[in-house]
Amino acid sequence: MITLGIDVSKAKIDCCIFPSGLTGKRKTKRFDNAQSGFVKLVKWLTELDVNLSDTRAVMEATSVYHENLAHFLYDMELTICIANPARVRAFAKGLSMLNKTDKADSEALVYYANTVKLATWQPEKENVRILKALINRYAVLEEDLQREKNRLEKAQSTQTFPQVLLSINIRIQQLEQEIIRLDETISSHVNGDSELKNDLALLTTIPAVGRKTGLLMLGLLRSHHFEKASQVAAYVGLVPIHFQSGSSVNKRSRLSKAGDSKIRSSLFMPSIVALQYNPHIKALYQRLREKGKPKMLIVSAAMRKLVHLCYGVLKHQTAYQI
């Protein structure tokens, strides 16, 4: 399979391919990151006599700017892989590719994809994509509401002009109303889809997993293809990283913290609750306390265990059992 490396930016995509293999001649070209550019990219590959169905397109996860291209190439029957930008850059440095340019990055992606095993990307189902969009919008509105409340608290502690206070209060009311409306929209979307409704019901059978946490985990678990629970924990950044060398270097293990920090932060309070009310996590807490483990390490282990439990009930389609 031929590898097409694509470095994606907001406006442009830089492409690199070796039509005759890595020992052959390199071909590079830049296109617009738009539908017209995607069409020109496919035309360019055709001119190079590249078989699209036997081509793997590898790109980095660059915010949302790679998504339209990934969907387009998937529809053109290319195999799609999404790489971690930090790992690709570290790999490039290991090959002494010191230049950091879009063209160099696209070439590094080709070598990276031919060295490591990458998972194949699959587009999200429409119902899951809508759910994630609604959840993300809900989270943004909650953040905006908290900011306005903080501004109100500060304004009330100073000699603030009454019209400014009125403006802040009006904005708070608008946000609260929109949050209520959006919450109803999310409920309507989930209840109108038997698959999502069933999955959410299973997740909320886990003690300490309420509706909000259940929706978050539902969006995560149904938008990626995880083969085992440890992959989910690694994706969220809840796996321990060890740093040891010889007899003199033995640093304390820490969480990798790779992945979405918002998901990790959202799991913190449910995990605190789970330490008291979830039988499996409570037992985990007692074992680690007996070993003298520090409190934050126990909380991290509880967060990881909670992720495992969420994965388990969805994989086996079975409600939580003690």
PDB file of C-alpha atoms in Angstrom:
ATOM      1  CA  MET A   1       0.000   0.000   0.000  1.00  0.00           C
ATOM      2  CA  ILE A   2       1.326   3.429  -0.973  1.00  0.00           C
ATOM      3  CA  THR A   3       1.401   6.115   1.717  1.00  0.00           C
ATOM      4  CA  LEU A   4       0.323   9.688   1.112  1.00  0.00           C
ATOM      5  CA  GLY A   5       1.563  12.103   3.780  1.00  0.00           C
ATOM      6  CA  ILE A   6      -0.580  15.213   4.205  1.00  0.00           C
ATOM      7  CA  ASP A   7       0.366  18.138   6.419  1.00  0.00           C
ATOM      8  CA  VAL A   8      -2.838  20.079   7.099  1.00  0.00           C
ATOM      9  CA  SER A   9      -3.127  23.749   7.972  1.00  0.00           C
ATOM     10  CA  LYS A  10      -6.138  26.051   8.039  1.00  0.00           C
ATOM     11  CA  ALA A  11      -5.752  27.218   4.431  1.00  0.00           C
ATOM     12  CA  LYS A  12      -3.418  24.719   2.723  1.00  0.00           C
ATOM     13  CA  ILE A  13      -2.551  21.028   2.590  1.00  0.00           C
ATOM     14  CA  ASP A  14       0.991  19.890   1.706  1.00  0.00           C
ATOM     15  CA  CYS A  15       1.156  16.417   0.184  1.00  0.00           C
ATOM     16  CA  CYS A  16       4.039  13.995  -0.224  1.00  0.00           C
ATOM     17  CA  ILE A  17       4.022  10.585  -1.890  1.00  0.00           C
ATOM     18  CA  PHE A  18       6.525   8.047  -3.221  1.00  0.00           C
ATOM     19  CA  PRO A  19       4.617   6.467  -6.154  1.00  0.00           C
ATOM     20  CA  SER A  20       7.300   3.807  -6.701  1.00  0.00           C
ATOM     21  CA  GLY A  21       8.009   3.134  -3.035  1.00  0.00           C
ATOM     22  CA  LEU A  22      10.288   4.752  -0.471  1.00  0.00           C
ATOM     23  CA  THR A  23      13.368   4.020  -2.563  1.00  0.00           C
ATOM     24  CA  GLY A  24      11.872   5.827  -5.555  1.00  0.00           C
ATOM     25  CA  LYS A  25      11.413   9.492  -6.378  1.00  0.00           C
ATOM     26  CA  ARG A  26       9.445  11.742  -4.041  1.00  0.00           C
ATOM     27  CA  LYS A  27       6.528  13.803  -5.342  1.00  0.00           C
ATOM     28  CA  THR A  28       5.195  16.809  -3.443  1.00  0.00           C
ATOM     29  CA  LYS A  29       2.504  19.391  -4.083  1.00  0.00           C
ATOM     30  CA  ARG A  30       0.397  21.964  -2.218  1.00  0.00           C
ATOM     31  CA  PHE A  31      -3.372  22.406  -2.514  1.00  0.00           C
ATOM     32  CA  ASP A  32      -6.049  24.568  -0.939  1.00  0.00           C
ATOM     33  CA  ASN A  33      -7.711  23.128   2.142  1.00  0.00           C
ATOM     34  CA  ALA A  34     -11.105  23.299   0.445  1.00  0.00           C
ATOM     35  CA  GLN A  35     -13.319  21.142  -1.736  1.00  0.00           C
ATOM     36  CA  SER A  36     -11.675  22.491  -4.910  1.00  0.00           C
ATOM     37  CA  GLY A  37      -8.260  21.605  -3.535  1.00  0.00           C
ATOM     38  CA  PHE A  38      -9.371  18.095  -2.617  1.00  0.00           C
ATOM     39  CA  VAL A  39     -10.539  17.514  -6.193  1.00  0.00           C
ATOM     40  CA  LYS A  40      -7.181  18.722  -7.527  1.00  0.00           C
ATOM     41  CA  LEU A  41      -5.391  16.397  -5.102  1.00  0.00           C
ATOM     42  CA  VAL A  42      -7.262  13.367  -6.439  1.00  0.00           C
ATOM     43  CA  LYS A  43      -6.569  14.487  -9.999  1.00  0.00           C
ATOM     44  CA  TRP A  44      -2.851  14.798  -9.181  1.00  0.00           C
ATOM     45  CA  LEU A  45      -2.791  11.284  -7.722  1.00  0.00           C
ATOM     46  CA  THR A  46      -4.523   9.964 -10.829  1.00  0.00           C
ATOM     47  CA  GLU A  47      -1.922  11.631 -13.037  1.00  0.00           C
ATOM     48  CA  LEU A  48       0.767   9.864 -11.007  1.00  0.00           C
ATOM     49  CA  ASP A  49      -0.967   6.536 -11.768  1.00  0.00           C
ATOM     50  CA  VAL A  50      -1.716   6.005  -8.095  1.00  0.00           C
ATOM     51  CA  ASN A  51      -4.425   3.470  -7.271  1.00  0.00           C
ATOM     52  CA  LEU A  52      -6.674   5.302  -4.804  1.00  0.00           C
ATOM     53  CA  SER A  53      -8.075   2.157  -3.203  1.00  0.00           C
ATOM     54  CA  ASP A  54      -4.503   0.994  -2.538  1.00  0.00           C
ATOM     55  CA  THR A  55      -3.417   4.300  -0.995  1.00  0.00           C
ATOM     56  CA  ARG A  56      -3.214   5.208   2.687  1.00  0.00           C
ATOM     57  CA  ALA A  57      -3.569   8.901   3.514  1.00  0.00           C
ATOM     58  CA  VAL A  58      -1.877   9.864   6.767  1.00  0.00           C
ATOM     59  CA  MET A  59      -2.492  13.258   8.370  1.00  0.00           C
ATOM     60  CA  GLU A  60      -2.106  14.813  11.774  1.00  0.00           C
ATOM     61  CA  ALA A  61      -4.994  15.701  14.046  1.00  0.00           C
ATOM     62  CA  THR A  62      -4.910  19.481  13.623  1.00  0.00           C
ATOM     63  CA  SER A  63      -7.913  20.794  15.539  1.00  0.00           C
ATOM     64  CA  VAL A  64     -10.835  20.448  13.069  1.00  0.00           C
ATOM     65  CA  TYR A  65      -9.008  21.453   9.906  1.00  0.00           C
ATOM     66  CA  HIS A  66      -8.331  17.884   8.791  1.00  0.00           C
ATOM     67  CA  GLU A  67     -11.906  16.615   9.096  1.00  0.00           C
ATOM     68  CA  ASN A  68     -13.346  17.697   5.732  1.00  0.00           C
ATOM     69  CA  LEU A  69     -10.326  16.267   3.911  1.00  0.00           C
ATOM     70  CA  ALA A  70     -10.558  12.983   5.830  1.00  0.00           C
ATOM     71  CA  HIS A  71     -14.234  12.573   4.928  1.00  0.00           C
ATOM     72  CA  PHE A  72     -13.575  13.439   1.268  1.00  0.00           C
ATOM     73  CA  LEU A  73     -10.715  10.985   0.853  1.00  0.00           C
ATOM     74  CA  TYR A  74     -12.641   8.294   2.715  1.00  0.00           C
ATOM     75  CA  ASP A  75     -15.458   8.670   0.193  1.00  0.00           C
ATOM     76  CA  MET A  76     -12.832   8.293  -2.563  1.00  0.00           C
ATOM     77  CA  GLU A  77     -11.974   4.875  -1.036  1.00  0.00           C
ATOM     78  CA  LEU A  78      -8.588   5.808   0.407  1.00  0.00           C
ATOM     79  CA  THR A  79      -7.547   4.343   3.750  1.00  0.00           C
ATOM     80  CA  ILE A  80      -7.301   7.129   6.322  1.00  0.00           C
ATOM     81  CA  CYS A  81      -4.996   7.284   9.345  1.00  0.00           C
ATOM     82  CA  ILE A  82      -4.818  10.131  11.865  1.00  0.00           C
ATOM     83  CA  ALA A  83      -1.469  10.569  13.630  1.00  0.00           C
ATOM     84  CA  ASN A  84      -0.512  12.296  16.870  1.00  0.00           C
ATOM     85  CA  PRO A  85       1.409  15.497  15.913  1.00  0.00           C
ATOM     86  CA  ALA A  86       3.744  15.330  18.919  1.00  0.00           C
ATOM     87  CA  ARG A  87       4.778  11.760  18.134  1.00  0.00           C
ATOM     88  CA  VAL A  88       5.346  12.549  14.470  1.00  0.00           C
ATOM     89  CA  ARG A  89       7.567  15.496  15.372  1.00  0.00           C
ATOM     90  CA  ALA A  90       9.578  13.412  17.843  1.00  0.00           C
ATOM     91  CA  PHE A  91       9.956  10.741  15.159  1.00  0.00           C
ATOM     92  CA  ALA A  92      11.172  13.334  12.630  1.00  0.00           C
ATOM     93  CA  LYS A  93      13.808  14.589  15.058  1.00  0.00           C
ATOM     94  CA  GLY A  94      14.950  11.002  15.537  1.00  0.00           C
ATOM     95  CA  LEU A  95      15.574  10.855  11.771  1.00  0.00           C
ATOM     96  CA  SER A  96      17.555  14.120  11.999  1.00  0.00           C
ATOM     97  CA  MET A  97      14.855  15.952  10.048  1.00  0.00           C
ATOM     98  CA  LEU A  98      15.509  19.226  11.843  1.00  0.00           C
ATOM     99  CA  ASN A  99      13.609  21.503   9.466  1.00  0.00           C
ATOM    100  CA  LYS A 100      10.056  22.264  10.602  1.00  0.00           C
ATOM    101  CA  THR A 101       8.214  23.141   7.388  1.00  0.00           C
ATOM    102  CA  ASP A 102       4.902  21.958   5.965  1.00  0.00           C
ATOM    103  CA  LYS A 103       6.708  20.159   3.142  1.00  0.00           C
ATOM    104  CA  ALA A 104       9.103  18.435   5.538  1.00  0.00           C
ATOM    105  CA  ASP A 105       6.234  17.463   7.828  1.00  0.00           C
ATOM    106  CA  SER A 106       4.347  15.782   4.993  1.00  0.00           C
ATOM    107  CA  GLU A 107       7.444  13.728   4.167  1.00  0.00           C
ATOM    108  CA  ALA A 108       7.934  12.831   7.829  1.00  0.00           C
ATOM    109  CA  LEU A 109       4.373  11.503   7.905  1.00  0.00           C
ATOM    110  CA  VAL A 110       5.185   9.071   5.105  1.00  0.00           C
ATOM    111  CA  TYR A 111       8.198   7.654   6.953  1.00  0.00           C
ATOM    112  CA  TYR A 112       6.294   7.594  10.235  1.00  0.00           C
ATOM    113  CA  ALA A 113       3.373   5.653   8.757  1.00  0.00           C
ATOM    114  CA  ASN A 114       5.749   3.088   7.280  1.00  0.00           C
ATOM    115  CA  THR A 115       7.467   2.563  10.630  1.00  0.00           C
ATOM    116  CA  VAL A 116       4.717   2.402  13.244  1.00  0.00           C
ATOM    117  CA  LYS A 117       1.356   0.665  13.271  1.00  0.00           C
ATOM    118  CA  LEU A 118      -1.474   3.171  12.832  1.00  0.00           C
ATOM    119  CA  ALA A 119      -5.153   2.554  13.425  1.00  0.00           C
ATOM    120  CA  THR A 120      -7.494   3.061  10.495  1.00  0.00           C
ATOM    121  CA  TRP A 121      -9.788   6.053  10.834  1.00  0.00           C
ATOM    122  CA  GLN A 122     -13.526   5.608  10.394  1.00  0.00           C
ATOM    123  CA  PRO A 123     -16.039   8.466  10.129  1.00  0.00           C
ATOM    124  CA  GLU A 124     -18.406   8.857  13.038  1.00  0.00           C
ATOM    125  CA  LYS A 125     -22.006   7.783  12.725  1.00  0.00           C
ATOM    126  CA  GLU A 126     -24.362  10.667  12.079  1.00  0.00           C
ATOM    127  CA  ASN A 127     -26.224  10.233  15.374  1.00  0.00           C
ATOM    128  CA  VAL A 128     -22.954  10.262  17.352  1.00  0.00           C
ATOM    129  CA  ARG A 129     -21.567  13.238  15.436  1.00  0.00           C
ATOM    130  CA  ILE A 130     -24.694  15.257  16.233  1.00  0.00           C
ATOM    131  CA  LEU A 131     -24.566  14.210  19.883  1.00  0.00           C
ATOM    132  CA  LYS A 132     -20.929  15.288  20.241  1.00  0.00           C
ATOM    133  CA  ALA A 133     -21.640  18.640  18.589  1.00  0.00           C
ATOM    134  CA  LEU A 134     -24.517  19.280  20.993  1.00  0.00           C
ATOM    135  CA  ILE A 135     -22.461  18.234  24.034  1.00  0.00           C
ATOM    136  CA  ASN A 136     -19.542  20.452  22.993  1.00  0.00           C
ATOM    137  CA  ARG A 137     -21.864  23.414  22.480  1.00  0.00           C
ATOM    138  CA  TYR A 138     -23.446  22.788  25.882  1.00  0.00           C
ATOM    139  CA  ALA A 139     -20.009  22.791  27.521  1.00  0.00           C
ATOM    140  CA  VAL A 140     -19.093  26.080  25.834  1.00  0.00           C
ATOM    141  CA  LEU A 141     -22.291  27.725  27.061  1.00  0.00           C
ATOM    142  CA  GLU A 142     -21.649  26.511  30.606  1.00  0.00           C
ATOM    143  CA  GLU A 143     -18.177  28.059  30.487  1.00  0.00           C
ATOM    144  CA  ASP A 144     -19.603  31.332  29.187  1.00  0.00           C
ATOM    145  CA  LEU A 145     -22.228  31.332  31.934  1.00  0.00           C
ATOM    146  CA  GLN A 146     -19.605  30.817  34.629  1.00  0.00           C
ATOM    147  CA  ARG A 147     -17.532  33.687  33.213  1.00  0.00           C
ATOM    148  CA  GLU A 148     -20.533  36.019  33.310  1.00  0.00           C
ATOM    149  CA  LYS A 149     -21.315  34.984  36.877  1.00  0.00           C
ATOM    150  CA  ASN A 150     -17.715  35.732  37.833  1.00  0.00           C
ATOM    151  CA  ARG A 151     -18.010  39.146  36.203  1.00  0.00           C
ATOM    152  CA  LEU A 152     -21.227  39.808  38.102  1.00  0.00           C
ATOM    153  CA  GLU A 153     -19.630  38.869  41.410  1.00  0.00           C
ATOM    154  CA  LYS A 154     -16.712  41.199  40.698  1.00  0.00           C
ATOM    155  CA  ALA A 155     -19.012  44.001  39.533  1.00  0.00           C
ATOM    156  CA  GLN A 156     -21.135  43.750  42.665  1.00  0.00           C
ATOM    157  CA  SER A 157     -17.999  44.167  44.771  1.00  0.00           C
ATOM    158  CA  THR A 158     -17.112  47.495  43.151  1.00  0.00           C
ATOM    159  CA  GLN A 159     -18.780  50.788  42.223  1.00  0.00           C
ATOM    160  CA  THR A 160     -20.159  49.483  38.933  1.00  0.00           C
ATOM    161  CA  PHE A 161     -22.477  51.529  36.724  1.00  0.00           C
ATOM    162  CA  PRO A 162     -26.062  50.116  37.016  1.00  0.00           C
ATOM    163  CA  GLN A 163     -26.381  49.671  33.259  1.00  0.00           C
ATOM    164  CA  VAL A 164     -23.338  47.400  33.282  1.00  0.00           C
ATOM    165  CA  LEU A 165     -24.926  45.254  35.997  1.00  0.00           C
ATOM    166  CA  LEU A 166     -28.120  45.112  33.969  1.00  0.00           C
ATOM    167  CA  SER A 167     -26.199  44.008  30.872  1.00  0.00           C
ATOM    168  CA  ILE A 168     -24.464  41.217  32.782  1.00  0.00           C
ATOM    169  CA  ASN A 169     -27.744  39.994  34.298  1.00  0.00           C
ATOM    170  CA  ILE A 170     -29.457  39.994  30.915  1.00  0.00           C
ATOM    171  CA  ARG A 171     -26.573  37.972  29.441  1.00  0.00           C
ATOM    172  CA  ILE A 172     -26.775  35.478  32.322  1.00  0.00           C
ATOM    173  CA  GLN A 173     -30.504  34.995  31.769  1.00  0.00           C
ATOM    174  CA  GLN A 174     -29.966  34.487  28.031  1.00  0.00           C
ATOM    175  CA  LEU A 175     -27.289  31.868  28.633  1.00  0.00           C
ATOM    176  CA  GLU A 176     -29.371  30.032  31.234  1.00  0.00           C
ATOM    177  CA  GLN A 177     -32.340  29.899  28.874  1.00  0.00           C
ATOM    178  CA  GLU A 178     -30.197  28.651  25.986  1.00  0.00           C
ATOM    179  CA  ILE A 179     -28.598  26.003  28.203  1.00  0.00           C
ATOM    180  CA  ILE A 180     -32.051  24.742  29.180  1.00  0.00           C
ATOM    181  CA  ARG A 181     -33.135  24.680  25.531  1.00  0.00           C
ATOM    182  CA  LEU A 182     -29.977  22.872  24.447  1.00  0.00           C
ATOM    183  CA  ASP A 183     -30.325  20.341  27.262  1.00  0.00           C
ATOM    184  CA  GLU A 184     -33.839  19.557  26.034  1.00  0.00           C
ATOM    185  CA  THR A 185     -32.467  19.192  22.499  1.00  0.00           C
ATOM    186  CA  ILE A 186     -29.862  16.692  23.708  1.00  0.00           C
ATOM    187  CA  SER A 187     -32.514  14.696  25.573  1.00  0.00           C
ATOM    188  CA  SER A 188     -34.756  14.686  22.514  1.00  0.00           C
ATOM    189  CA  HIS A 189     -31.884  13.522  20.292  1.00  0.00           C
ATOM    190  CA  VAL A 190     -30.901  10.685  22.643  1.00  0.00           C
ATOM    191  CA  ASN A 191     -34.470   9.554  23.363  1.00  0.00           C
ATOM    192  CA  GLY A 192     -35.265   9.588  19.648  1.00  0.00           C
ATOM    193  CA  ASP A 193     -32.421   7.182  18.894  1.00  0.00           C
ATOM    194  CA  SER A 194     -32.848   3.685  20.343  1.00  0.00           C
ATOM    195  CA  GLU A 195     -29.120   2.912  20.204  1.00  0.00           C
ATOM    196  CA  LEU A 196     -28.047   6.055  22.043  1.00  0.00           C
ATOM    197  CA  LYS A 197     -30.902   5.756  24.538  1.00  0.00           C
ATOM    198  CA  ASN A 198     -29.982   2.171  25.389  1.00  0.00           C
ATOM    199  CA  ASP A 199     -26.272   2.970  25.699  1.00  0.00           C
ATOM    200  CA  LEU A 200     -26.911   5.922  28.000  1.00  0.00           C
ATOM    201  CA  ALA A 201     -29.183   3.791  30.164  1.00  0.00           C
ATOM    202  CA  LEU A 202     -26.410   1.192  30.500  1.00  0.00           C
ATOM    203  CA  LEU A 203     -23.784   3.789  31.406  1.00  0.00           C
ATOM    204  CA  THR A 204     -25.931   5.353  34.098  1.00  0.00           C
ATOM    205  CA  THR A 205     -26.317   1.981  35.852  1.00  0.00           C
ATOM    206  CA  ILE A 206     -22.723   2.501  37.023  1.00  0.00           C
ATOM    207  CA  PRO A 207     -22.728   4.134  40.484  1.00  0.00           C
ATOM    208  CA  ALA A 208     -21.287   7.700  40.227  1.00  0.00           C
ATOM    209  CA  VAL A 209     -22.025   7.968  36.487  1.00  0.00           C
ATOM    210  CA  GLY A 210     -24.884  10.392  36.072  1.00  0.00           C
ATOM    211  CA  ARG A 211     -26.523  11.681  32.918  1.00  0.00           C
ATOM    212  CA  LYS A 212     -23.874  14.316  32.203  1.00  0.00           C
ATOM    213  CA  THR A 213     -20.920  11.955  32.629  1.00  0.00           C
ATOM    214  CA  GLY A 214     -22.804   9.252  30.736  1.00  0.00           C
ATOM    215  CA  LEU A 215     -23.335  11.547  27.749  1.00  0.00           C
ATOM    216  CA  LEU A 216     -19.665  12.513  27.768  1.00  0.00           C
ATOM    217  CA  MET A 217     -18.494   8.889  27.805  1.00  0.00           C
ATOM    218  CA  LEU A 218     -21.113   7.909  25.243  1.00  0.00           C
ATOM    219  CA  GLY A 219     -19.793  10.505  22.827  1.00  0.00           C
ATOM    220  CA  LEU A 220     -16.221   9.352  23.413  1.00  0.00           C
ATOM    221  CA  LEU A 221     -16.761   5.598  23.216  1.00  0.00           C
ATOM    222  CA  ARG A 222     -19.084   5.676  20.199  1.00  0.00           C
ATOM    223  CA  SER A 223     -16.901   8.035  18.153  1.00  0.00           C
ATOM    224  CA  HIS A 224     -13.768   5.839  18.235  1.00  0.00           C
ATOM    225  CA  HIS A 225     -13.025   2.184  17.666  1.00  0.00           C
ATOM    226  CA  PHE A 226     -11.331   0.968  20.835  1.00  0.00           C
ATOM    227  CA  GLU A 227     -10.385  -2.698  21.003  1.00  0.00           C
ATOM    228  CA  LYS A 228      -9.904  -2.754  24.771  1.00  0.00           C
ATOM    229  CA  ALA A 229     -10.488  -0.587  27.819  1.00  0.00           C
ATOM    230  CA  SER A 230      -6.804   0.255  28.273  1.00  0.00           C
ATOM    231  CA  GLN A 231      -6.858   2.012  24.899  1.00  0.00           C
ATOM    232  CA  VAL A 232      -9.636   4.300  26.117  1.00  0.00           C
ATOM    233  CA  ALA A 233      -7.678   5.133  29.270  1.00  0.00           C
ATOM    234  CA  ALA A 234      -4.586   5.854  27.178  1.00  0.00           C
ATOM    235  CA  TYR A 235      -6.601   8.024  24.795  1.00  0.00           C
ATOM    236  CA  VAL A 236      -7.895  10.117  27.687  1.00  0.00           C
ATOM    237  CA  GLY A 237      -4.407  10.338  29.225  1.00  0.00           C
ATOM    238  CA  LEU A 238      -5.068   8.289  32.352  1.00  0.00           C
ATOM    239  CA  VAL A 239      -2.261   5.737  32.040  1.00  0.00           C
ATOM    240  CA  PRO A 240       0.874   6.008  34.205  1.00  0.00           C
ATOM    241  CA  ILE A 241       4.201   6.940  32.632  1.00  0.00           C
ATOM    242  CA  HIS A 242       7.328   5.496  34.246  1.00  0.00           C
ATOM    243  CA  PHE A 243      10.766   7.168  34.159  1.00  0.00           C
ATOM    244  CA  GLN A 244      13.602   4.897  35.205  1.00  0.00           C
ATOM    245  CA  SER A 245      17.168   4.420  34.027  1.00  0.00           C
ATOM    246  CA  GLY A 246      19.840   2.321  35.698  1.00  0.00           C
ATOM    247  CA  SER A 247      20.102   2.589  39.470  1.00  0.00           C
ATOM    248  CA  SER A 248      20.338   6.368  39.828  1.00  0.00           C
ATOM    249  CA  VAL A 249      17.258   7.564  37.931  1.00  0.00           C
ATOM    250  CA  ASN A 250      13.910   6.440  39.301  1.00  0.00           C
ATOM    251  CA  LYS A 251      11.378   9.251  39.171  1.00  0.00           C
ATOM    252  CA  ARG A 252       7.841   9.038  40.485  1.00  0.00           C
ATOM    253  CA  SER A 253       5.319   7.742  37.926  1.00  0.00           C
ATOM    254  CA  ARG A 254       2.879  10.309  36.558  1.00  0.00           C
ATOM    255  CA  LEU A 255      -0.158  10.391  34.301  1.00  0.00           C
ATOM    256  CA  SER A 256       0.565  10.754  30.619  1.00  0.00           C
ATOM    257  CA  LYS A 257      -2.116  13.495  30.307  1.00  0.00           C
ATOM    258  CA  ALA A 258      -2.192  12.897  26.562  1.00  0.00           C
ATOM    259  CA  GLY A 259      -5.582  13.483  25.020  1.00  0.00           C
ATOM    260  CA  ASP A 260      -8.568  15.624  25.852  1.00  0.00           C
ATOM    261  CA  SER A 261      -8.021  17.463  29.143  1.00  0.00           C
ATOM    262  CA  LYS A 262     -11.732  18.366  29.299  1.00  0.00           C
ATOM    263  CA  ILE A 263     -12.699  14.708  29.505  1.00  0.00           C
ATOM    264  CA  ARG A 264     -10.174  14.110  32.279  1.00  0.00           C
ATOM    265  CA  SER A 265     -11.379  17.101  34.278  1.00  0.00           C
ATOM    266  CA  SER A 266     -15.007  16.018  33.813  1.00  0.00           C
ATOM    267  CA  LEU A 267     -14.185  12.595  35.259  1.00  0.00           C
ATOM    268  CA  PHE A 268     -12.595  13.984  38.408  1.00  0.00           C
ATOM    269  CA  MET A 269     -15.708  14.640  40.520  1.00  0.00           C
ATOM    270  CA  PRO A 270     -17.532  11.427  39.439  1.00  0.00           C
ATOM    271  CA  SER A 271     -14.431   9.514  40.519  1.00  0.00           C
ATOM    272  CA  ILE A 272     -14.453  11.203  43.929  1.00  0.00           C
ATOM    273  CA  VAL A 273     -18.082  10.116  44.336  1.00  0.00           C
ATOM    274  CA  ALA A 274     -17.228   6.625  43.078  1.00  0.00           C
ATOM    275  CA  LEU A 275     -14.635   6.214  45.849  1.00  0.00           C
ATOM    276  CA  GLN A 276     -17.556   6.102  48.302  1.00  0.00           C
ATOM    277  CA  TYR A 277     -20.457   4.654  46.340  1.00  0.00           C
ATOM    278  CA  ASN A 278     -19.077   2.413  43.598  1.00  0.00           C
ATOM    279  CA  PRO A 279     -18.253  -1.066  45.022  1.00  0.00           C
ATOM    280  CA  HIS A 280     -15.426  -1.839  42.569  1.00  0.00           C
ATOM    281  CA  ILE A 281     -13.753   1.543  42.909  1.00  0.00           C
ATOM    282  CA  LYS A 282     -14.265   1.564  46.680  1.00  0.00           C
ATOM    283  CA  ALA A 283     -12.464  -1.781  46.890  1.00  0.00           C
ATOM    284  CA  LEU A 284      -9.684  -0.367  44.708  1.00  0.00           C
ATOM    285  CA  TYR A 285      -9.408   2.597  47.075  1.00  0.00           C
ATOM    286  CA  GLN A 286      -9.044   0.333  50.104  1.00  0.00           C
ATOM    287  CA  ARG A 287      -6.330  -1.789  48.463  1.00  0.00           C
ATOM    288  CA  LEU A 288      -4.286   1.237  47.451  1.00  0.00           C
ATOM    289  CA  ARG A 289      -4.686   2.892  50.856  1.00  0.00           C
ATOM    290  CA  GLU A 290      -3.388  -0.252  52.549  1.00  0.00           C
ATOM    291  CA  LYS A 291      -0.320  -0.028  50.317  1.00  0.00           C
ATOM    292  CA  GLY A 292       0.250   3.542  51.432  1.00  0.00           C
ATOM    293  CA  LYS A 293      -0.396   5.133  48.037  1.00  0.00           C
ATOM    294  CA  PRO A 294      -0.904   8.929  47.966  1.00  0.00           C
ATOM    295  CA  LYS A 295      -4.406  10.336  47.624  1.00  0.00           C
ATOM    296  CA  MET A 296      -4.035  11.810  44.123  1.00  0.00           C
ATOM    297  CA  LEU A 297      -2.652   8.537  42.787  1.00  0.00           C
ATOM    298  CA  ILE A 298      -5.736   6.789  44.145  1.00  0.00           C
ATOM    299  CA  VAL A 299      -8.025   9.342  42.512  1.00  0.00           C
ATOM    300  CA  SER A 300      -6.217   8.838  39.188  1.00  0.00           C
ATOM    301  CA  ALA A 301      -6.639   5.086  39.524  1.00  0.00           C
ATOM    302  CA  ALA A 302     -10.347   5.617  40.272  1.00  0.00           C
ATOM    303  CA  MET A 303     -10.736   7.749  37.131  1.00  0.00           C
ATOM    304  CA  ARG A 304      -9.052   5.042  35.076  1.00  0.00           C
ATOM    305  CA  LYS A 305     -11.235   2.322  36.626  1.00  0.00           C
ATOM    306  CA  LEU A 306     -14.362   4.359  35.896  1.00  0.00           C
ATOM    307  CA  VAL A 307     -13.358   4.572  32.234  1.00  0.00           C
ATOM    308  CA  HIS A 308     -12.852   0.795  32.182  1.00  0.00           C
ATOM    309  CA  LEU A 309     -16.306   0.216  33.656  1.00  0.00           C
ATOM    310  CA  CYS A 310     -17.933   2.507  31.081  1.00  0.00           C
ATOM    311  CA  TYR A 311     -16.177   0.663  28.277  1.00  0.00           C
ATOM    312  CA  GLY A 312     -17.207  -2.695  29.706  1.00  0.00           C
ATOM    313  CA  VAL A 313     -20.937  -2.058  29.976  1.00  0.00           C
ATOM    314  CA  LEU A 314     -21.092  -0.774  26.389  1.00  0.00           C
ATOM    315  CA  LYS A 315     -18.928  -3.527  24.942  1.00  0.00           C
ATOM    316  CA  HIS A 316     -20.960  -6.299  26.555  1.00  0.00           C
ATOM    317  CA  GLN A 317     -24.256  -4.383  26.399  1.00  0.00           C
ATOM    318  CA  THR A 318     -24.889  -5.380  29.997  1.00  0.00           C
ATOM    319  CA  ALA A 319     -25.880  -3.201  32.928  1.00  0.00           C
ATOM    320  CA  TYR A 320     -23.353  -2.699  35.740  1.00  0.00           C
ATOM    321  CA  GLN A 321     -23.195  -5.615  38.146  1.00  0.00           C
ATOM    322  CA  ILE A 322     -21.607  -5.743  41.584  1.00  0.00           C
TER     323      ILE A 322
END
